[in-house]
Coordinates of C-alpha atoms in Angstrom, one line a residue:
M93 CA -13.2 29.4 8.2
L94 CA -13.7 25.7 6.8
A95 CA -14.3 24.5 3.3
H96 CA -17.2 22.3 2.1
A97 CA -16.2 19.0 0.1
F98 CA -16.8 19.9 -3.6
E99 CA -19.8 18.0 -5.2
A100 CA -21.4 20.2 -7.6
D101 CA -20.1 21.0 -11.2
D102 CA -22.7 23.8 -11.9
L103 CA -20.8 26.5 -10.1
D104 CA -20.1 29.9 -11.7
L105 CA -16.2 29.5 -11.8
D106 CA -15.9 33.3 -12.7
A107 CA -17.0 33.9 -9.2
Y108 CA -14.4 31.7 -7.6
V109 CA -10.6 31.5 -7.4
A110 CA -8.6 28.2 -7.3
E111 CA -5.5 27.4 -5.2
W112 CA -3.7 24.2 -4.4
K113 CA -4.8 22.4 -1.3
W114 CA -1.4 21.8 0.4
D115 CA -0.9 18.7 2.6
G116 CA 0.1 20.2 5.9
I117 CA -1.6 21.6 9.2
R118 CA -4.1 24.4 9.1
V119 CA -2.7 27.0 11.5
Q120 CA -3.2 30.9 12.6
A121 CA -0.2 32.9 13.3
V122 CA -0.7 35.7 15.7
H123 CA 1.1 38.7 16.9
A124 CA -0.5 40.8 19.6
P125 CA 1.5 44.1 20.3
G126 CA 2.5 44.6 23.9
E127 CA 2.9 47.7 26.2
S128 CA 6.6 47.7 25.9
G129 CA 6.2 47.7 22.0
T130 CA 7.7 44.2 21.3
G131 CA 4.5 42.2 21.8
E132 CA 4.1 38.4 21.6
S133 CA 3.6 36.0 18.8
R134 CA 2.0 32.6 18.9
L135 CA 1.1 29.8 16.6
Y136 CA -2.2 27.9 17.0
S137 CA -3.6 24.8 15.3
R138 CA -7.2 24.5 13.8
S139 CA -8.3 23.1 17.0
G140 CA -6.9 26.1 19.0
D141 CA -4.0 24.2 20.5
D142 CA -0.7 26.6 21.0
I143 CA 1.9 24.7 18.9
S144 CA 4.5 27.5 19.4
A145 CA 6.9 25.3 21.2
S146 CA 6.9 22.7 18.4
F147 CA 7.6 25.2 15.6
P148 CA 9.4 28.1 17.5
E149 CA 10.9 29.6 14.3
I150 CA 7.4 30.7 13.1
P151 CA 6.3 33.1 16.1
A152 CA 9.9 34.2 16.2
A153 CA 9.8 35.5 12.8
L154 CA 6.5 37.4 13.3
D155 CA 6.8 41.0 14.3
V156 CA 3.9 42.7 12.6
A157 CA 0.5 43.0 14.5
C158 CA -1.7 40.7 12.6
V159 CA -3.6 37.4 12.5
L160 CA -2.8 35.1 9.6
D161 CA -4.3 31.9 8.3
G162 CA -2.4 29.4 6.3
E163 CA -0.9 25.9 5.9
L164 CA 2.0 25.0 8.1
L165 CA 4.6 23.0 5.8
V166 CA 8.2 22.1 6.1
R167 CA 10.6 23.0 3.4
G168 CA 11.4 20.3 0.8
E169 CA 10.4 19.2 -2.7
A170 CA 8.1 16.2 -2.3
Q171 CA 5.1 18.3 -2.6
G172 CA 4.9 20.6 -5.6
G173 CA 8.5 20.0 -6.7
K174 CA 11.2 22.8 -6.8
E175 CA 8.8 25.6 -7.6
G176 CA 7.0 26.6 -4.3
G177 CA 7.4 23.0 -3.1
A178 CA 7.3 21.6 0.5
A179 CA 8.3 18.3 2.1
S180 CA 5.8 15.5 2.7
F181 CA 3.4 15.5 5.6
N182 CA 5.6 13.0 7.2
A183 CA 8.5 15.5 7.8
L184 CA 6.2 17.8 9.3
Q185 CA 4.8 15.1 11.6
Q186 CA 8.4 14.5 13.1
R187 CA 7.9 17.9 14.8
L188 CA 4.5 17.7 16.0
G189 CA 3.9 17.4 19.9
R190 CA 7.5 18.3 20.8
K191 CA 7.9 20.5 23.9
T192 CA 11.6 21.5 22.6
V193 CA 13.0 21.3 19.1
S194 CA 16.6 20.6 18.6
K195 CA 19.0 22.9 16.5
K196 CA 19.5 19.8 14.2
M197 CA 15.8 19.6 13.7
L198 CA 15.4 23.3 13.1
R199 CA 18.1 23.1 10.4
E200 CA 17.1 19.9 8.6
A201 CA 13.3 20.3 8.8
P202 CA 12.7 24.2 8.9
A203 CA 9.0 25.0 9.1
F204 CA 7.1 27.7 7.1
V205 CA 3.5 28.9 6.6
R206 CA 2.0 29.1 3.2
L207 CA -0.4 32.1 3.7
Y208 CA -3.9 32.2 2.1
D209 CA -5.8 34.5 4.3
V210 CA -5.6 37.4 6.7
L211 CA -8.1 38.2 9.4
Q212 CA -6.5 41.2 11.1
I213 CA -3.9 43.8 10.6
E214 CA -2.7 46.3 13.2
G215 CA -6.1 46.0 14.8
E216 CA -8.2 46.3 11.9
D217 CA -10.8 43.6 11.5
L218 CA -10.7 42.3 7.9
R219 CA -13.1 39.5 8.3
P220 CA -16.1 41.3 6.9
L221 CA -14.4 42.2 3.7
P222 CA -14.7 40.1 0.6
W223 CA -11.8 37.6 -0.1
S224 CA -10.5 39.7 -3.0
R225 CA -10.0 42.7 -0.6
R226 CA -8.3 40.4 2.0
R227 CA -6.1 38.9 -0.7
E228 CA -4.8 42.4 -1.7
A229 CA -4.0 43.2 2.0
L230 CA -2.2 40.0 2.4
E231 CA -0.2 40.5 -0.6
S232 CA 0.8 43.9 0.6
L233 CA 1.5 42.7 4.2
L234 CA 3.7 39.9 2.8
R235 CA 6.5 42.4 2.1
R236 CA 6.9 43.1 5.7
L237 CA 7.0 39.4 6.6
D238 CA 10.2 37.0 6.7
P239 CA 10.3 35.1 3.3
E240 CA 11.9 32.2 4.9
R241 CA 9.0 31.7 7.2
F242 CA 6.0 33.1 5.2
D243 CA 5.1 32.8 1.7
L244 CA 1.8 33.1 -0.4
S245 CA -0.4 30.4 -1.7
R246 CA -0.5 31.1 -5.4
L247 CA -3.8 31.0 -7.4
I248 CA -4.0 28.6 -10.2
D249 CA -5.9 29.2 -13.5
V250 CA -9.0 27.3 -14.1
P251 CA -11.0 28.5 -17.2
G252 CA -13.5 25.4 -17.0
F253 CA -14.4 22.3 -15.0
A254 CA -12.5 20.1 -17.3
E255 CA -9.2 21.8 -16.5
L256 CA -10.1 22.0 -12.8
A257 CA -10.6 18.2 -12.8
A258 CA -7.3 17.6 -14.6
L259 CA -5.6 19.8 -12.0
R260 CA -7.1 17.9 -9.3
E261 CA -6.3 14.5 -10.8
N262 CA -2.6 15.6 -11.5
A263 CA -2.2 16.8 -7.9
R264 CA -1.2 13.3 -6.9
D265 CA 1.8 13.4 -9.0
A266 CA 3.0 16.6 -7.1
A267 CA 2.1 15.0 -3.8
I268 CA -0.6 17.8 -3.2
E269 CA -4.0 16.9 -1.6
G270 CA -6.1 18.5 -4.2
V271 CA -7.7 21.9 -5.2
M272 CA -9.5 24.6 -3.3
L273 CA -12.3 26.9 -4.6
K274 CA -13.1 30.2 -2.9
R275 CA -15.7 32.7 -3.8
R276 CA -14.1 36.2 -4.7
D277 CA -16.6 37.9 -2.5
S278 CA -16.7 35.7 0.6
P279 CA -16.2 37.2 4.0
Y280 CA -14.3 35.3 6.5
V281 CA -16.8 33.5 8.7
A282 CA -16.5 30.8 11.6
G283 CA -17.2 27.2 10.8
R284 CA -18.5 25.9 7.2
K285 CA -21.0 28.0 5.3
T286 CA -22.3 26.4 2.2
G287 CA -21.1 28.0 -1.2
L288 CA -18.1 30.1 0.1
W289 CA -15.1 27.8 0.1
Y290 CA -14.9 24.2 -1.3
K291 CA -12.2 21.7 -1.4
W292 CA -11.8 19.0 -4.0
K293 CA -9.6 16.4 -2.8
R294 CA -7.8 13.8 -5.0
D295 CA -9.1 10.3 -5.2
P296 CA -7.5 7.9 -2.4
L297 CA -5.2 5.3 -3.3
L298 CA -6.4 1.5 -3.0
I299 CA -4.5 -1.6 -1.9
D300 CA -5.6 -5.0 -0.9
C301 CA -4.6 -6.0 2.6
V302 CA -5.2 -9.0 5.0
L303 CA -6.6 -8.7 8.4
M304 CA -4.2 -9.5 11.1
Y305 CA -5.3 -8.2 14.5
A306 CA -8.6 -6.7 15.9
Q307 CA -9.4 -4.8 19.2
R308 CA -12.8 -3.8 20.5
G309 CA -13.6 -0.2 19.9
S310 CA -14.8 2.4 22.3
G311 CA -18.2 4.0 23.3
K312 CA -21.0 2.4 21.3
R313 CA -18.6 0.1 19.7
S314 CA -17.1 -1.3 23.0
S315 CA -18.8 -4.6 22.6
F316 CA -17.7 -5.1 19.2
Y317 CA -14.2 -5.8 17.6
S318 CA -14.0 -2.7 15.3
D319 CA -10.4 -1.5 15.4
F320 CA -8.5 -3.6 12.7
T321 CA -4.7 -3.9 11.8
F322 CA -4.0 -5.3 8.5
G323 CA -0.9 -6.2 6.6
C324 CA 0.7 -6.9 3.1
W325 CA 2.8 -9.7 2.0
D326 CA 6.6 -9.4 2.4
G327 CA 7.8 -12.2 -0.1
D328 CA 5.9 -14.8 -1.9
P329 CA 2.7 -15.7 0.1
D330 CA 2.6 -19.2 -1.5
G331 CA 6.2 -19.6 -0.2
E332 CA 8.1 -18.3 2.9
G333 CA 6.5 -14.8 2.6
Q334 CA 5.0 -13.1 5.7
L335 CA 2.6 -10.6 6.4
L336 CA 3.7 -7.3 7.8
P337 CA 1.3 -4.8 9.5
V338 CA 1.0 -1.7 7.3
G339 CA -1.9 0.2 9.0
K340 CA -4.9 0.3 11.2
A341 CA -8.4 1.3 10.6
Y342 CA -11.8 1.6 12.6
F343 CA -14.1 3.2 10.1
G344 CA -15.3 2.8 6.4
F345 CA -17.9 0.1 7.1
T346 CA -21.6 -0.1 7.8
D347 CA -23.2 -1.2 11.0
A348 CA -24.4 -4.4 9.3
E349 CA -20.7 -4.9 8.1
L350 CA -19.4 -4.2 11.6
K351 CA -21.5 -7.0 13.0
D352 CA -20.2 -9.5 10.4
L353 CA -16.7 -8.4 11.0
D354 CA -17.0 -8.9 14.6
R355 CA -18.4 -12.2 14.2
H356 CA -15.4 -13.1 11.8
V357 CA -12.9 -12.1 14.4
R358 CA -14.5 -14.1 17.2
Q359 CA -14.6 -17.3 15.0
H360 CA -11.3 -16.8 13.5
T361 CA -9.2 -16.0 16.4
V362 CA -5.9 -17.9 16.7
N363 CA -4.1 -16.0 19.6
R364 CA -4.7 -13.4 22.1
F365 CA -2.5 -10.8 23.4
G366 CA -4.3 -8.8 26.2
P367 CA -7.2 -6.8 24.4
V368 CA -5.9 -7.8 20.9
R369 CA -7.1 -10.8 19.0
E370 CA -4.9 -12.2 16.3
T371 CA -7.0 -13.7 13.4
D372 CA -6.1 -16.4 10.9
K373 CA -5.0 -14.8 7.7
S374 CA -8.2 -15.3 5.6
L375 CA -10.0 -11.9 5.2
V376 CA -9.0 -9.3 2.7
F377 CA -9.8 -5.7 3.0
E378 CA -9.5 -3.1 0.2
V379 CA -7.9 -0.2 1.9
A380 CA -8.1 3.5 1.0
F381 CA -5.4 5.9 2.1
D382 CA -4.2 9.2 1.0
S383 CA -0.3 8.6 1.0
V384 CA 2.4 6.4 2.4
H385 CA 5.7 7.5 4.2
A386 CA 8.8 5.9 5.5
S387 CA 8.6 5.1 9.2
A388 CA 11.2 3.6 11.4
R389 CA 8.7 2.9 14.1
H390 CA 6.9 0.1 12.2
K391 CA 8.4 -3.2 11.2
S392 CA 7.2 -2.7 7.6
G393 CA 9.4 0.5 7.4
L394 CA 6.3 2.6 6.3
A395 CA 3.0 4.2 7.5
M396 CA -0.2 4.9 5.7
R397 CA -1.9 8.2 6.0
F398 CA -5.8 8.2 6.8
P399 CA -6.3 4.6 6.1
R400 CA -9.9 3.3 6.0
I401 CA -11.8 0.2 5.0
H402 CA -13.1 0.8 1.6
R403 CA -14.4 -2.6 0.8
I404 CA -14.5 -6.0 2.4
R405 CA -13.2 -8.5 -0.4
L406 CA -15.0 -11.7 0.4
D407 CA -14.2 -12.6 -3.3
K408 CA -10.4 -12.5 -3.0
P409 CA -8.2 -15.0 -1.3
A410 CA -5.6 -13.8 1.2
H411 CA -2.6 -15.1 -0.8
E412 CA -3.7 -12.6 -3.7
A413 CA -3.7 -9.5 -1.5
D414 CA -0.9 -7.0 -2.3
R415 CA 2.9 -7.1 -1.8
I416 CA 4.7 -4.6 0.4
E417 CA 6.7 -3.6 -2.5
A418 CA 3.5 -1.9 -4.0
L419 CA 3.4 0.5 -1.0
R420 CA 7.2 1.0 -0.7
A421 CA 7.0 2.2 -4.4
L422 CA 4.7 5.0 -3.3
I423 CA 6.8 6.5 -0.5
R424 CA 7.6 10.1 -0.7
D425 CA 10.4 11.6 1.3

């Protein structure tokens, strides 16, 4: 079950409950009883991929026949602080895609699931029940689960839209993605059904970067330079400062803007490396992104999450783009 982006301010809030929107990975944890009585537990991503090998401590801790829905997180305090907190998404990302996980990683980045729904318990299908009934069942089931690996997404009080907007705005201070609204009487349905669940994410961060490299896209964009790498200044741009790449984006612009950008790349190419063109440092992008994390894989020492082109700043000279210190100040562990 997926949520719609929140756009209306005329909802009857009494019909909804609110929760934090945690910055993790949506998962389902499943335990199916076996003939021998032990059964098997698996962990699945939203796309249906089996990620049990990357997070073996989760299925290993689940021995109750059920299907659980929640957010996969890593223990820490970057999100939400000491009370019910979690590490940043970057800590979780370190473990994604691994076929084996070392004891050191299990110890230093232990995973857990913050539960917010239950689809089935011991063979009983709970999906047709209203959210309020499923929540009661989940709270009761939680007493039978390992508290190190499973906890409950707490509800937050929202007496009005002003308070809801304030919570959503303050979510950035706690490194949380935003807030969720769920109808108390909503069944659990596949896909997105209007009016049942809403997500209201915090506004993105913005920074001015300089276009450095471009590559052609794929599919309909295969003839256009549409994949852009951009950077921020390390040091004084009017002195010996240099641009360090900080991100890559391939959306956020219109078809007309894409044609203009493709023309700019072709007219301002100063070097080529296989399919990559290096451009002169003359075009500024206002880049939107959700967060920034430390990254040893990048020369800049950081990585942006969900970067996208927010605006093309034809009015701004490249030497006035932001310095990398502005991004480093936003890094959360």
